[in-house]
Amino acid sequence: MELFRVSPLSAAEALFGKYISYMLFGGVIAAILSALLVFALHVPMLGNWWNFTLVITAVLFTSLGIGFAISIVSQTDSQAVQYSMIVLLASVFFSGFIMSLDMLWEPVRLISWLLPTTYGTLLLRDITLRGMDPNWVLLGGLLPLAWY
């Protein structure tokens, strides 16, 4: 922590640098995984790659915002890991990836709309498997989640 106090960077500049570096790192991983899905596993890509990239970028940006929020409220490293695991488990079970959102109880469905994976799952499914343009309402609903 003392390193940040004596550095010539402001808090906003440090946060911006972290966003950029993690976005690049996540983008490289997303590109590798997407290439593996399409070329190795032969998952059809019926939509536009630019729309796909836009959605991946929005999901990464929002997920980083949640990660930074977790780091702010956590007092220890183990607490941050526990919060991250809670968000990860909620994202897996309540995003519509395993079962349809219609099957979830209404209060749980409300929680699912607070997770970026819900938006990412719906948008990426429509782009890749159905060849549709992104739903701009869903994409617009995803970006404000980055600032909570």
mmCIF file of C-alpha atoms in Angstrom:
data_model
loop_
_atom_site.group_PDB
_atom_site.id
_atom_site.type_symbol
_atom_site.label_atom_id
_atom_site.label_comp_id
_atom_site.label_asym_id
_atom_site.label_seq_id
_atom_site.Cartn_x
_atom_site.Cartn_y
_atom_site.Cartn_z
ATOM 1 C CA MET A 1 0.000 0.000 0.000
ATOM 2 C CA GLU A 2 2.884 2.340 0.733
ATOM 3 C CA LEU A 3 4.055 1.845 -2.850
ATOM 4 C CA PHE A 4 0.883 3.513 -4.157
ATOM 5 C CA ARG A 5 1.180 6.423 -1.708
ATOM 6 C CA VAL A 6 4.650 7.421 -2.893
ATOM 7 C CA SER A 7 4.143 6.751 -6.610
ATOM 8 C CA PRO A 8 3.696 9.679 -9.011
ATOM 9 C CA LEU A 9 0.403 8.177 -10.253
ATOM 10 C CA SER A 10 -2.982 9.275 -9.022
ATOM 11 C CA ALA A 11 -5.553 6.699 -7.955
ATOM 12 C CA ALA A 12 -7.489 7.193 -11.200
ATOM 13 C CA GLU A 13 -4.365 6.637 -13.295
ATOM 14 C CA ALA A 14 -3.501 3.470 -11.391
ATOM 15 C CA LEU A 15 -7.052 2.174 -11.791
ATOM 16 C CA PHE A 16 -7.039 3.023 -15.504
ATOM 17 C CA GLY A 17 -3.737 1.155 -15.921
ATOM 18 C CA LYS A 18 -5.144 -1.884 -14.156
ATOM 19 C CA TYR A 19 -8.250 -1.813 -16.346
ATOM 20 C CA ILE A 20 -6.159 -1.635 -19.515
ATOM 21 C CA SER A 21 -3.768 -4.413 -18.501
ATOM 22 C CA TYR A 22 -6.501 -6.777 -17.340
ATOM 23 C CA MET A 23 -8.607 -6.004 -20.428
ATOM 24 C CA LEU A 24 -5.656 -6.919 -22.661
ATOM 25 C CA PHE A 25 -4.964 -10.080 -20.675
ATOM 26 C CA GLY A 26 -8.642 -11.103 -20.687
ATOM 27 C CA GLY A 27 -8.935 -10.249 -24.380
ATOM 28 C CA VAL A 28 -6.025 -12.517 -25.287
ATOM 29 C CA ILE A 29 -7.540 -15.362 -23.268
ATOM 30 C CA ALA A 30 -10.975 -14.759 -24.833
ATOM 31 C CA ALA A 31 -9.429 -14.789 -28.325
ATOM 32 C CA ILE A 32 -7.627 -18.065 -27.676
ATOM 33 C CA LEU A 33 -10.731 -19.715 -26.212
ATOM 34 C CA SER A 34 -12.930 -18.424 -29.045
ATOM 35 C CA ALA A 35 -10.498 -19.735 -31.645
ATOM 36 C CA LEU A 36 -10.455 -23.116 -29.910
ATOM 37 C CA LEU A 37 -14.257 -23.234 -29.837
ATOM 38 C CA VAL A 38 -14.664 -22.369 -33.503
ATOM 39 C CA PHE A 39 -11.710 -24.171 -35.076
ATOM 40 C CA ALA A 40 -11.010 -27.114 -32.750
ATOM 41 C CA LEU A 41 -14.494 -27.934 -31.464
ATOM 42 C CA HIS A 42 -16.305 -26.724 -34.628
ATOM 43 C CA VAL A 43 -18.864 -24.622 -32.786
ATOM 44 C CA PRO A 44 -20.572 -22.595 -35.516
ATOM 45 C CA MET A 45 -20.003 -18.867 -35.593
ATOM 46 C CA LEU A 46 -23.056 -17.587 -37.452
ATOM 47 C CA GLY A 47 -22.829 -13.981 -36.321
ATOM 48 C CA ASN A 48 -20.484 -11.083 -36.867
ATOM 49 C CA TRP A 49 -17.049 -11.243 -35.211
ATOM 50 C CA TRP A 50 -17.186 -7.494 -34.445
ATOM 51 C CA ASN A 51 -20.404 -7.945 -32.477
ATOM 52 C CA PHE A 52 -18.855 -10.921 -30.702
ATOM 53 C CA THR A 53 -15.811 -8.824 -29.791
ATOM 54 C CA LEU A 54 -18.011 -5.964 -28.582
ATOM 55 C CA VAL A 55 -19.918 -8.254 -26.214
ATOM 56 C CA ILE A 56 -16.738 -9.914 -24.922
ATOM 57 C CA THR A 57 -15.222 -6.485 -24.265
ATOM 58 C CA ALA A 58 -18.342 -5.308 -22.416
ATOM 59 C CA VAL A 59 -18.457 -8.475 -20.282
ATOM 60 C CA LEU A 60 -14.751 -8.164 -19.458
ATOM 61 C CA PHE A 61 -15.130 -4.496 -18.533
ATOM 62 C CA THR A 62 -18.101 -5.217 -16.280
ATOM 63 C CA SER A 63 -16.448 -8.231 -14.669
ATOM 64 C CA LEU A 64 -13.377 -6.160 -13.896
ATOM 65 C CA GLY A 65 -15.587 -3.550 -12.272
ATOM 66 C CA ILE A 66 -17.068 -6.198 -10.007
ATOM 67 C CA GLY A 67 -13.585 -7.507 -9.239
ATOM 68 C CA PHE A 68 -12.361 -4.053 -8.298
ATOM 69 C CA ALA A 69 -15.451 -3.544 -6.118
ATOM 70 C CA ILE A 70 -14.657 -6.820 -4.347
ATOM 71 C CA SER A 71 -11.075 -5.661 -3.779
ATOM 72 C CA ILE A 72 -12.329 -2.413 -2.248
ATOM 73 C CA VAL A 73 -14.700 -4.041 0.254
ATOM 74 C CA SER A 74 -12.325 -6.870 1.190
ATOM 75 C CA GLN A 75 -10.042 -6.368 4.150
ATOM 76 C CA THR A 76 -7.833 -9.433 3.583
ATOM 77 C CA ASP A 77 -6.763 -11.581 0.664
ATOM 78 C CA SER A 78 -8.707 -14.586 1.921
ATOM 79 C CA GLN A 79 -11.848 -12.487 2.222
ATOM 80 C CA ALA A 80 -11.413 -11.321 -1.390
ATOM 81 C CA VAL A 81 -11.062 -14.935 -2.527
ATOM 82 C CA GLN A 82 -14.222 -15.901 -0.648
ATOM 83 C CA TYR A 83 -16.221 -13.034 -2.151
ATOM 84 C CA SER A 84 -14.903 -13.920 -5.596
ATOM 85 C CA MET A 85 -15.968 -17.538 -5.163
ATOM 86 C CA ILE A 86 -19.467 -16.441 -4.147
ATOM 87 C CA VAL A 87 -19.726 -14.299 -7.285
ATOM 88 C CA LEU A 88 -18.294 -17.124 -9.409
ATOM 89 C CA LEU A 89 -20.754 -19.706 -8.079
ATOM 90 C CA ALA A 90 -23.666 -17.305 -8.466
ATOM 91 C CA SER A 91 -22.527 -16.570 -12.016
ATOM 92 C CA VAL A 92 -22.392 -20.236 -12.945
ATOM 93 C CA PHE A 93 -25.707 -21.246 -11.409
ATOM 94 C CA PHE A 94 -27.846 -18.158 -11.956
ATOM 95 C CA SER A 95 -26.693 -16.856 -15.355
ATOM 96 C CA GLY A 96 -28.853 -19.047 -17.543
ATOM 97 C CA PHE A 97 -25.855 -21.084 -18.652
ATOM 98 C CA ILE A 98 -26.915 -24.306 -16.931
ATOM 99 C CA MET A 99 -30.691 -23.837 -16.940
ATOM 100 C CA SER A 100 -33.050 -21.308 -18.416
ATOM 101 C CA LEU A 101 -33.752 -18.135 -16.486
ATOM 102 C CA ASP A 102 -37.476 -18.867 -16.771
ATOM 103 C CA MET A 103 -37.002 -21.869 -14.470
ATOM 104 C CA LEU A 104 -35.581 -19.723 -11.657
ATOM 105 C CA TRP A 105 -37.631 -18.409 -8.771
ATOM 106 C CA GLU A 106 -38.445 -14.706 -9.311
ATOM 107 C CA PRO A 107 -36.190 -13.263 -6.531
ATOM 108 C CA VAL A 108 -33.304 -15.388 -7.778
ATOM 109 C CA ARG A 109 -33.957 -14.212 -11.322
ATOM 110 C CA LEU A 110 -33.569 -10.636 -10.091
ATOM 111 C CA ILE A 111 -30.175 -11.566 -8.661
ATOM 112 C CA SER A 112 -29.190 -13.122 -11.977
ATOM 113 C CA TRP A 113 -29.704 -9.778 -13.739
ATOM 114 C CA LEU A 114 -27.043 -8.264 -11.451
ATOM 115 C CA LEU A 115 -24.403 -10.621 -12.871
ATOM 116 C CA PRO A 116 -22.546 -9.850 -16.123
ATOM 117 C CA THR A 117 -22.501 -13.526 -17.099
ATOM 118 C CA THR A 118 -26.271 -13.466 -17.562
ATOM 119 C CA TYR A 119 -25.968 -10.765 -20.185
ATOM 120 C CA GLY A 120 -22.909 -12.393 -21.736
ATOM 121 C CA THR A 121 -24.565 -15.797 -21.987
ATOM 122 C CA LEU A 122 -27.674 -14.438 -23.673
ATOM 123 C CA LEU A 123 -25.845 -12.066 -26.016
ATOM 124 C CA LEU A 124 -23.114 -14.500 -27.077
ATOM 125 C CA ARG A 125 -25.619 -17.303 -27.651
ATOM 126 C CA ASP A 126 -27.651 -15.062 -29.944
ATOM 127 C CA ILE A 127 -24.586 -13.876 -31.857
ATOM 128 C CA THR A 128 -22.739 -17.165 -32.295
ATOM 129 C CA LEU A 129 -25.471 -19.774 -32.585
ATOM 130 C CA ARG A 130 -28.340 -17.749 -34.034
ATOM 131 C CA GLY A 131 -26.418 -15.226 -36.146
ATOM 132 C CA MET A 132 -28.350 -12.296 -34.692
ATOM 133 C CA ASP A 133 -27.148 -8.787 -34.014
ATOM 134 C CA PRO A 134 -26.652 -7.994 -30.328
ATOM 135 C CA ASN A 135 -29.679 -6.975 -28.332
ATOM 136 C CA TRP A 136 -28.787 -3.353 -27.609
ATOM 137 C CA VAL A 137 -31.089 -3.242 -24.580
ATOM 138 C CA LEU A 138 -29.187 -6.125 -22.973
ATOM 139 C CA LEU A 139 -25.854 -4.605 -23.945
ATOM 140 C CA GLY A 140 -26.952 -1.253 -22.527
ATOM 141 C CA GLY A 141 -28.041 -2.980 -19.317
ATOM 142 C CA LEU A 142 -24.646 -4.656 -18.977
ATOM 143 C CA LEU A 143 -22.422 -1.583 -18.936
ATOM 144 C CA PRO A 144 -23.903 0.173 -15.869
ATOM 145 C CA LEU A 145 -23.003 -2.924 -13.828
ATOM 146 C CA ALA A 146 -19.346 -1.963 -14.170
ATOM 147 C CA TRP A 147 -19.830 0.961 -11.794
ATOM 148 C CA TYR A 148 -21.410 -0.669 -8.784
#
